GROMACS .gro file of C-alpha atoms in nm:
model
  168
    1MET     CA    1 -12.919   3.497  -9.308
    2SER     CA    2 -12.582   3.643  -9.226
    3ARG     CA    3 -12.248   3.500  -9.351
    4ALA     CA    4 -12.140   3.435  -8.989
    5ILE     CA    5 -12.463   3.236  -8.896
    6LYS     CA    6 -12.408   3.023  -9.238
    7ILE     CA    7 -12.042   2.936  -9.140
    8ILE     CA    8 -12.128   2.839  -8.777
    9LEU     CA    9 -12.436   2.618  -8.909
   10PHE     CA   10 -12.201   2.461  -9.158
   11LEU     CA   11 -11.946   2.364  -8.890
   12VAL     CA   12 -12.218   2.230  -8.654
   13PHE     CA   13 -12.365   2.018  -8.951
   14PHE     CA   14 -12.003   1.913  -9.041
   15PHE     CA   15 -11.941   1.806  -8.686
   16ILE     CA   16 -12.268   1.612  -8.650
   17PHE     CA   17 -12.222   1.430  -8.988
   18PHE     CA   18 -11.850   1.350  -8.888
   19GLU     CA   19 -11.946   1.209  -8.546
   20ALA     CA   20 -12.239   1.003  -8.704
   21GLY     CA   21 -11.997   0.865  -8.952
   22LEU     CA   22 -11.751   0.787  -8.677
   23PHE     CA   23 -12.014   0.594  -8.466
   24ALA     CA   24 -12.139   0.411  -8.775
   25SER     CA   25 -11.796   0.286  -8.881
   26TYR     CA   26 -11.702   0.193  -8.516
   27THR     CA   27 -12.015  -0.027  -8.522
   28ILE     CA   28 -11.936  -0.161  -8.863
   29VAL     CA   29 -11.560  -0.269  -8.782
   30THR     CA   30 -11.612  -0.390  -8.413
   31GLN     CA   31 -11.966  -0.512  -8.441
   32GLN     CA   32 -12.035  -0.368  -8.093
   33PRO     CA   33 -12.233  -0.077  -7.974
   34PRO     CA   34 -12.002   0.243  -7.968
   35ASN     CA   35 -11.901   0.396  -7.626
   36PRO     CA   36 -11.942   0.761  -7.690
   37ASN     CA   37 -11.699   0.855  -7.404
   38ASP     CA   38 -11.429   0.651  -7.537
   39LEU     CA   39 -11.468   0.770  -7.895
   40ILE     CA   40 -11.462   1.137  -7.802
   41GLU     CA   41 -11.168   1.083  -7.564
   42MET     CA   42 -10.984   0.922  -7.856
   43GLN     CA   43 -11.054   1.209  -8.079
   44LEU     CA   44 -10.940   1.477  -7.814
   45ASN     CA   45 -10.617   1.260  -7.768
   46GLY     CA   46 -10.559   1.270  -8.129
   47ILE     CA   47 -10.615   1.637  -8.167
   48SER     CA   48 -10.392   1.720  -7.875
   49SER     CA   49 -10.115   1.484  -8.005
   50LEU     CA   50 -10.129   1.683  -8.327
   51LEU     CA   51 -10.121   2.009  -8.156
   52ASN     CA   52  -9.849   1.882  -7.895
   53LEU     CA   53 -10.068   1.980  -7.610
   54ASN     CA   54  -9.977   1.823  -7.268
   55THR     CA   55  -9.729   1.565  -7.430
   56PRO     CA   56  -9.401   1.499  -7.283
   57LYS     CA   57  -9.101   1.582  -7.498
   58ILE     CA   58  -8.897   1.289  -7.636
   59ALA     CA   59  -8.607   1.245  -7.406
   60THR     CA   60  -8.247   1.249  -7.569
   61GLN     CA   61  -7.974   1.009  -7.451
   62ASN     CA   62  -7.675   1.170  -7.288
   63ASN     CA   63  -7.328   1.032  -7.408
   64LEU     CA   64  -7.131   0.941  -7.103
   65LYS     CA   65  -6.753   0.907  -7.073
   66ILE     CA   66  -6.658   0.547  -6.935
   67VAL     CA   67  -6.391   0.587  -6.659
   68ASN     CA   68  -6.319   0.222  -6.642
   69LYS     CA   69  -6.307   0.117  -7.001
   70ASN     CA   70  -6.060  -0.154  -6.975
   71GLU     CA   71  -6.262  -0.344  -6.696
   72VAL     CA   72  -6.579  -0.307  -6.917
   73ALA     CA   73  -6.393  -0.437  -7.221
   74ARG     CA   74  -6.273  -0.745  -7.042
   75ALA     CA   75  -6.628  -0.799  -6.899
   76LEU     CA   76  -6.771  -0.772  -7.251
   77GLU     CA   77  -6.522  -1.009  -7.381
   78ALA     CA   78  -6.592  -1.265  -7.115
   79LYS     CA   79  -6.959  -1.247  -7.166
   80THR     CA   80  -6.980  -1.257  -7.541
   81GLY     CA   81  -6.685  -1.479  -7.621
   82VAL     CA   82  -6.520  -1.249  -7.859
   83ASP     CA   83  -6.139  -1.204  -7.862
   84GLY     CA   84  -6.111  -0.836  -7.815
   85ILE     CA   85  -6.309  -0.502  -7.799
   86ASN     CA   86  -6.228  -0.193  -7.981
   87LEU     CA   87  -6.192   0.061  -7.709
   88GLU     CA   88  -6.253   0.353  -7.938
   89THR     CA   89  -6.584   0.221  -8.018
   90LEU     CA   90  -6.696   0.169  -7.652
   91SER     CA   91  -6.954   0.411  -7.543
   92ALA     CA   92  -7.229   0.443  -7.283
   93GLN     CA   93  -7.539   0.647  -7.303
   94SER     CA   94  -7.812   0.692  -7.058
   95TYR     CA   95  -8.156   0.900  -7.039
   96GLN     CA   96  -8.124   0.959  -6.667
   97ASN     CA   97  -7.973   1.243  -6.465
   98VAL     CA   98  -7.593   1.201  -6.426
   99ASP     CA   99  -7.620   1.304  -6.067
  100ASP     CA  100  -7.821   1.000  -5.949
  101GLU     CA  101  -7.666   0.750  -5.746
  102ASN     CA  102  -7.740   0.456  -5.972
  103ILE     CA  103  -7.761   0.525  -6.339
  104THR     CA  104  -7.882   0.274  -6.598
  105VAL     CA  105  -7.666   0.278  -6.910
  106ASN     CA  106  -7.669   0.142  -7.261
  107ILE     CA  107  -7.324   0.015  -7.364
  108THR     CA  108  -7.235  -0.032  -7.729
  109ALA     CA  109  -6.913  -0.159  -7.858
  110VAL     CA  110  -6.749  -0.326  -8.160
  111GLY     CA  111  -6.590  -0.659  -8.093
  112TYR     CA  112  -6.374  -0.898  -8.292
  113LYS     CA  113  -6.291  -1.251  -8.312
  114ASP     CA  114  -5.960  -1.364  -8.464
  115SER     CA  115  -5.962  -1.617  -8.736
  116GLN     CA  116  -5.879  -1.955  -8.686
  117SER     CA  117  -5.670  -2.154  -8.944
  118GLY     CA  118  -5.529  -2.497  -8.970
  119THR     CA  119  -5.694  -2.833  -8.917
  120SER     CA  120  -5.603  -3.135  -8.721
  121SER     CA  121  -5.486  -3.331  -9.013
  122ASN     CA  122  -5.144  -3.324  -9.161
  123THR     CA  123  -5.190  -3.081  -9.474
  124SER     CA  124  -4.981  -2.826  -9.606
  125THR     CA  125  -5.227  -2.573  -9.683
  126ILE     CA  126  -5.256  -2.232  -9.535
  127VAL     CA  127  -5.591  -2.095  -9.484
  128ILE     CA  128  -5.619  -1.706  -9.444
  129LYS     CA  129  -5.951  -1.579  -9.324
  130SER     CA  130  -6.044  -1.227  -9.199
  131ASN     CA  131  -6.142  -1.148  -8.858
  132GLU     CA  132  -6.506  -1.171  -8.765
  133THR     CA  133  -6.652  -0.831  -8.648
  134TYR     CA  134  -6.943  -0.797  -8.391
  135SER     CA  135  -7.168  -0.522  -8.288
  136ILE     CA  136  -7.243  -0.572  -7.908
  137THR     CA  137  -7.489  -0.385  -7.699
  138ALA     CA  138  -7.543  -0.433  -7.326
  139THR     CA  139  -7.703  -0.268  -7.026
  140ALA     CA  140  -7.552  -0.213  -6.679
  141LEU     CA  141  -7.563   0.007  -6.379
  142ALA     CA  142  -7.312   0.280  -6.329
  143SER     CA  143  -7.233   0.538  -6.058
  144PRO     CA  144  -7.111   0.901  -6.106
  145ALA     CA  145  -6.738   0.950  -6.127
  146THR     CA  146  -6.508   1.249  -6.144
  147ASN     CA  147  -6.479   1.282  -6.506
  148GLY     CA  148  -6.767   1.050  -6.621
  149VAL     CA  149  -6.941   0.724  -6.493
  150LYS     CA  150  -6.788   0.412  -6.346
  151ILE     CA  151  -6.981   0.103  -6.479
  152ASN     CA  152  -7.048  -0.184  -6.234
  153VAL     CA  153  -6.918  -0.479  -6.444
  154ALA     CA  154  -7.098  -0.722  -6.244
  155THR     CA  155  -7.433  -0.586  -6.361
  156ILE     CA  156  -7.341  -0.590  -6.744
  157VAL     CA  157  -7.616  -0.785  -6.921
  158ILE     CA  158  -7.556  -0.843  -7.294
  159THR     CA  159  -7.882  -0.741  -7.489
  160SER     CA  160  -7.753  -0.841  -7.839
  161SER     CA  161  -7.441  -0.938  -8.024
  162ARG     CA  162  -7.450  -0.929  -8.401
  163ILE     CA  163  -7.206  -1.033  -8.668
  164ILE     CA  164  -7.120  -0.732  -8.873
  165TYR     CA  165  -6.857  -0.888  -9.096
  166ASN     CA  166  -6.793  -1.260  -9.155
  167LYS     CA  167  -6.594  -1.332  -9.492
  168GLN     CA  168  -6.554  -1.690  -9.557
   0.00000   0.00000   0.00000
């Protein structure tokens, strides 16, 4: 037998034993008869994902400039109960095209809450505490503006507010 025929027969037998093992293991694990169409489709999807065939590329977020930062900061303060928002950390990102009329944006910011000291009793102690720092994330609708996007503050929804620093 020629060398090419040996290689082809080896690949055919390898494929047959591989498929038989797949069907047997599927039967053992699920205790149901295998569906050949689903198993073959699963294998083809796995191979195509390894080779990046017909798979969409992962979209990257666009960093957007917020035109109405002060309004957004006040709305975030009101909705989260923090005393202030650091405007330098206020940012918006979106996967959508900036030319769309309504853009869904993800807003991130760092907020702070001033420390409260003193008690209702008459004591002469001074309590010094550091400010609490919060990481705030929200979503909102925005519309394109001349130099960036204008966020509709009425549509801001807080998705999370986490304490970053709280030293007591």
